[in-house]
């Protein structure tokens, strides 16, 4: 509810007896994260049935009791909502998974203030966003590059955002990419364990750096199909660093086909790319698996290769 405080009323069940107040309320109100509830309690926005303000998140709940929570007005997002085409792989009242096309930027930034996935989600999810940190916006917990296609998840409220973020931080999300690597990776299946950080010579690029300088990064790859001058591989990420697959494959001498930053195609591969009008890194976020942050269900989603990568693979088949 925009413009005025929204008042939520909840009656704590007997099972909440002895729990911390913030935890009891979080279990009773699945759309609000425990951290958000702590902030509301400390802000004097939680009131018991007698009209007394409950200031202490650690106070023991004493059910049955009815508690009133005054949510401050959710601020509208400053980014415009835009009616853009979205392919939705999964959606419920808590989160949404988009199958992003290559060419779409995820989040507005300098040079890309509109036409992004966030702009599209603000339109699609109008009236469904309870506010991430008090702002009516989708909670983006991970990103994929503009010219990478595939699956990306966004939260609709604080609790879903917090639960997804914890899984990403714990590296428990199952993320698998399909990619075309130049040449023949040897061994055919392997692991790249190399820290990533900003390149010392090109600030817009990432690079493999000494362990103490960068962030820990691990990519497991396996060969799916050898092709002419390239190989279709699957990359499973243990970590999710910026440009991880692209940098790791370039590091072992097999940059991704079409990658304009970390690789350069040579003839005859460059001729095939030109004939197919293929001008991006051949990388697709094909699988996303996680535990639903609210109901605990296991979610596993797959996305088919986009048409441009399928056409390129057909041209490269021996």
XYZ file of C-alpha atoms in Angstrom:
318
model
C 0.000 0.000 0.000
C 1.618 3.264 -1.160
C 1.061 6.630 0.459
C 0.074 5.461 3.964
C 1.269 2.973 6.531
C -0.047 -0.514 5.987
C -1.329 -2.180 9.162
C -0.885 -5.932 9.532
C -2.627 -7.796 12.334
C -1.472 -11.247 13.372
C -2.476 -13.562 16.208
C 0.449 -15.641 17.402
C -0.374 -19.353 17.809
C 0.347 -21.375 20.938
C 3.320 -22.954 19.167
C 5.088 -19.569 19.270
C 5.359 -19.633 23.062
C 8.923 -19.004 24.202
C 10.206 -17.963 20.761
C 11.929 -14.656 20.212
C 9.414 -12.059 19.114
C 11.120 -11.456 15.759
C 11.234 -15.171 15.005
C 7.609 -15.735 16.037
C 6.488 -12.909 13.775
C 8.655 -14.121 10.877
C 7.023 -17.549 11.078
C 3.555 -15.987 11.184
C 4.260 -13.540 8.331
C 6.155 -15.372 5.566
C 6.384 -12.279 3.339
C 8.514 -10.372 5.885
C 12.100 -11.347 6.620
C 13.329 -11.643 10.184
C 15.782 -8.794 9.589
C 12.975 -6.554 8.360
C 10.895 -7.428 11.421
C 13.807 -6.637 13.746
C 14.036 -3.216 12.144
C 10.290 -2.638 12.498
C 10.338 -3.661 16.176
C 13.271 -1.381 16.984
C 11.511 1.397 15.103
C 8.503 1.217 17.430
C 6.184 -0.157 14.757
C 5.072 -3.337 16.551
C 2.233 -2.983 19.089
C 0.504 -5.531 21.312
C -3.237 -5.878 21.975
C -3.059 -3.398 24.896
C -1.532 -0.706 22.683
C 1.951 -1.064 24.172
C 4.913 -0.740 21.830
C 7.139 -3.836 21.734
C 10.696 -2.550 21.442
C 12.783 -5.706 21.948
C 13.170 -8.244 19.087
C 14.608 -10.765 21.585
C 11.643 -10.591 23.977
C 9.833 -13.900 24.404
C 6.528 -14.229 22.596
C 3.581 -14.931 24.892
C 0.698 -16.311 22.814
C -2.120 -16.255 22.314
C -1.890 -12.559 21.617
C -2.768 -10.274 18.756
C -0.019 -8.019 17.470
C -0.262 -5.060 15.140
C 2.574 -4.208 12.760
C 2.676 -0.832 11.074
C 4.581 -1.059 7.796
C 5.884 2.272 6.542
C 4.697 3.281 3.110
C 6.598 1.414 0.414
C 8.446 3.855 -1.787
C 7.909 3.542 -5.528
C 10.935 2.447 -7.519
C 12.661 5.276 -9.350
C 13.026 3.133 -12.477
C 10.107 3.269 -14.927
C 7.912 0.213 -15.418
C 7.919 -0.900 -19.048
C 5.753 -3.400 -20.890
C 8.486 -5.567 -22.400
C 8.233 -9.174 -23.504
C 9.371 -11.647 -20.837
C 9.638 -15.413 -21.018
C 8.633 -16.684 -17.575
C 10.047 -20.048 -16.545
C 8.429 -20.042 -13.073
C 6.396 -17.644 -10.968
C 4.478 -17.571 -7.698
C 3.628 -14.909 -5.131
C 7.168 -14.998 -3.723
C 9.533 -15.067 -6.688
C 9.867 -15.182 -10.455
C 12.354 -16.857 -12.792
C 12.929 -15.248 -16.180
C 14.438 -16.882 -19.263
C 16.402 -13.821 -20.378
C 17.227 -13.273 -24.046
C 20.717 -12.276 -25.115
C 20.934 -8.514 -25.482
C 18.784 -7.615 -22.481
C 20.524 -5.854 -19.591
C 19.441 -7.090 -16.154
C 19.652 -3.917 -14.071
C 19.449 -0.220 -15.042
C 22.804 1.552 -14.998
C 24.570 4.373 -16.790
C 23.979 3.878 -20.494
C 21.102 1.451 -19.898
C 18.485 3.320 -17.877
C 15.505 1.565 -19.471
C 14.672 -1.478 -21.541
C 16.159 -3.689 -18.825
C 14.818 -6.796 -17.129
C 14.114 -4.763 -13.985
C 11.999 -2.283 -15.979
C 10.043 -5.203 -17.419
C 9.572 -6.832 -14.001
C 8.276 -3.592 -12.476
C 5.505 -3.679 -15.079
C 4.837 -7.421 -14.932
C 4.821 -7.571 -11.118
C 2.858 -4.354 -10.561
C 0.891 -4.699 -7.319
C 2.763 -7.891 -6.325
C 5.945 -6.345 -4.909
C 5.745 -5.847 -1.141
C 9.040 -4.004 -1.185
C 12.676 -5.018 -0.938
C 14.135 -2.886 1.837
C 11.066 -0.666 1.743
C 11.200 -0.022 -2.015
C 8.735 -1.559 -4.475
C 11.243 -3.319 -6.689
C 12.177 -6.859 -7.657
C 15.055 -8.317 -5.649
C 17.817 -9.254 -8.050
C 20.141 -11.650 -6.220
C 22.371 -12.581 -9.161
C 23.027 -11.324 -12.654
C 23.985 -12.676 -16.023
C 25.762 -10.608 -18.654
C 23.827 -8.608 -21.225
C 24.854 -10.914 -24.069
C 24.413 -14.137 -22.085
C 21.007 -15.775 -22.328
C 19.147 -17.954 -19.848
C 17.639 -18.314 -16.394
C 17.713 -15.666 -13.672
C 15.637 -15.500 -10.456
C 14.228 -12.423 -8.722
C 12.399 -12.066 -5.402
C 9.123 -10.223 -4.841
C 9.570 -9.464 -1.152
C 12.174 -9.241 1.602
C 11.906 -12.777 2.948
C 12.278 -14.398 -0.477
C 15.174 -12.073 -1.285
C 16.952 -12.883 1.979
C 16.429 -16.641 1.557
C 17.745 -16.679 -2.009
C 20.692 -14.457 -1.126
C 21.731 -16.868 1.640
C 21.732 -19.780 -0.816
C 23.847 -17.853 -3.303
C 26.249 -16.852 -0.525
C 26.497 -20.494 0.588
C 27.100 -21.585 -3.037
C 24.235 -24.080 -2.748
C 22.461 -22.906 -5.917
C 22.750 -25.403 -8.792
C 23.778 -23.297 -11.797
C 24.821 -24.893 -15.060
C 25.731 -23.125 -18.272
C 25.987 -24.462 -21.809
C 28.809 -22.870 -23.753
C 30.855 -23.201 -26.899
C 34.562 -23.212 -26.115
C 37.155 -22.771 -28.839
C 39.285 -25.809 -29.604
C 39.297 -29.023 -27.539
C 39.614 -28.596 -23.770
C 42.082 -31.100 -22.344
C 41.247 -32.929 -20.246
C 37.764 -33.242 -21.724
C 36.275 -32.891 -18.231
C 37.914 -30.877 -15.511
C 37.847 -28.205 -12.840
C 39.239 -24.676 -12.914
C 40.059 -23.429 -9.416
C 41.421 -19.908 -9.825
C 40.658 -16.690 -7.972
C 39.145 -13.815 -9.952
C 39.583 -10.075 -9.594
C 39.777 -6.901 -11.647
C 42.452 -6.929 -14.321
C 45.419 -4.749 -13.421
C 45.719 -3.546 -17.027
C 42.088 -3.349 -18.207
C 39.744 -2.140 -15.466
C 36.608 -3.283 -17.291
C 37.899 -6.837 -17.506
C 38.171 -9.584 -14.927
C 41.254 -11.756 -14.659
C 42.716 -14.715 -12.818
C 44.691 -13.259 -9.900
C 46.658 -14.483 -6.901
C 44.421 -16.061 -4.261
C 44.989 -13.256 -1.788
C 44.004 -10.569 -4.297
C 40.743 -11.896 -5.663
C 37.650 -13.902 -4.869
C 37.666 -17.681 -4.684
C 36.147 -19.138 -7.876
C 35.584 -22.726 -9.036
C 34.131 -23.912 -12.355
C 33.554 -27.575 -13.230
C 33.311 -28.245 -16.970
C 32.543 -31.320 -19.033
C 32.541 -31.995 -22.743
C 29.144 -32.631 -24.299
C 29.978 -32.674 -28.009
C 33.183 -32.058 -29.989
C 32.590 -29.715 -32.928
C 34.661 -28.259 -35.766
C 37.217 -25.929 -34.106
C 35.015 -25.776 -30.985
C 33.450 -27.880 -28.231
C 30.002 -27.769 -26.649
C 30.575 -27.896 -22.895
C 28.552 -27.715 -19.696
C 29.937 -25.560 -16.898
C 28.716 -26.036 -13.328
C 29.504 -23.159 -11.019
C 30.492 -23.669 -7.395
C 30.841 -19.901 -7.097
C 29.222 -17.097 -9.054
C 31.797 -14.437 -9.860
C 31.572 -11.771 -12.543
C 32.427 -13.276 -15.963
C 33.489 -16.503 -14.206
C 32.917 -18.998 -17.031
C 34.347 -16.625 -19.637
C 37.545 -15.891 -17.702
C 38.126 -19.441 -16.485
C 37.788 -20.949 -19.967
C 40.069 -18.289 -21.437
C 42.544 -18.994 -18.622
C 42.911 -22.640 -19.698
C 43.347 -21.620 -23.341
C 39.794 -22.169 -24.587
C 37.912 -18.856 -24.569
C 34.253 -18.934 -25.444
C 33.322 -18.736 -29.089
C 32.304 -15.180 -30.020
C 33.541 -13.616 -26.765
C 34.494 -10.036 -27.700
C 36.413 -9.412 -24.454
C 38.293 -12.577 -23.528
C 38.757 -14.272 -26.892
C 39.200 -13.651 -30.603
C 38.079 -16.174 -33.186
C 40.499 -17.141 -35.926
C 39.742 -18.464 -39.373
C 37.922 -20.644 -40.299
C 35.831 -20.233 -37.100
C 35.573 -16.468 -37.575
C 34.092 -17.047 -41.044
C 31.382 -19.281 -39.563
C 30.524 -16.650 -36.930
C 30.233 -14.005 -39.629
C 28.065 -16.224 -41.826
C 25.757 -16.927 -38.861
C 25.774 -13.258 -37.813
C 26.796 -14.476 -34.350
C 28.272 -11.564 -32.382
C 28.159 -12.512 -28.699
C 29.764 -14.965 -26.307
C 28.217 -18.403 -26.844
C 27.003 -18.796 -23.271
C 23.574 -19.811 -21.978
C 22.369 -20.201 -18.371
C 20.639 -23.524 -19.001
C 19.818 -24.866 -15.524
C 18.864 -23.282 -12.209
C 18.150 -25.280 -9.076
C 17.430 -23.957 -5.588
C 15.303 -24.440 -2.482
C 12.212 -22.264 -2.439
C 12.966 -19.647 0.255
C 9.418 -19.673 1.666
C 7.841 -23.124 1.235
C 11.043 -25.207 1.186
C 10.231 -26.999 -2.058
C 13.026 -27.980 -4.415
C 12.901 -25.984 -7.665
C 14.792 -27.211 -10.747
C 14.382 -25.420 -14.070
C 15.893 -25.939 -17.506
C 16.086 -23.646 -20.509
C 16.633 -24.797 -24.084
C 19.474 -23.341 -26.092
C 18.382 -20.215 -27.971
C 18.027 -20.325 -31.742
C 21.282 -18.473 -32.481
C 23.370 -20.984 -30.532
C 21.524 -23.957 -32.054
C 22.180 -22.601 -35.544
C 25.857 -22.062 -34.757
C 26.213 -25.594 -33.362
C 24.601 -27.043 -36.501
C 27.123 -25.154 -38.646
C 30.019 -26.442 -36.545
C 29.038 -30.091 -36.468
C 31.694 -32.255 -38.075
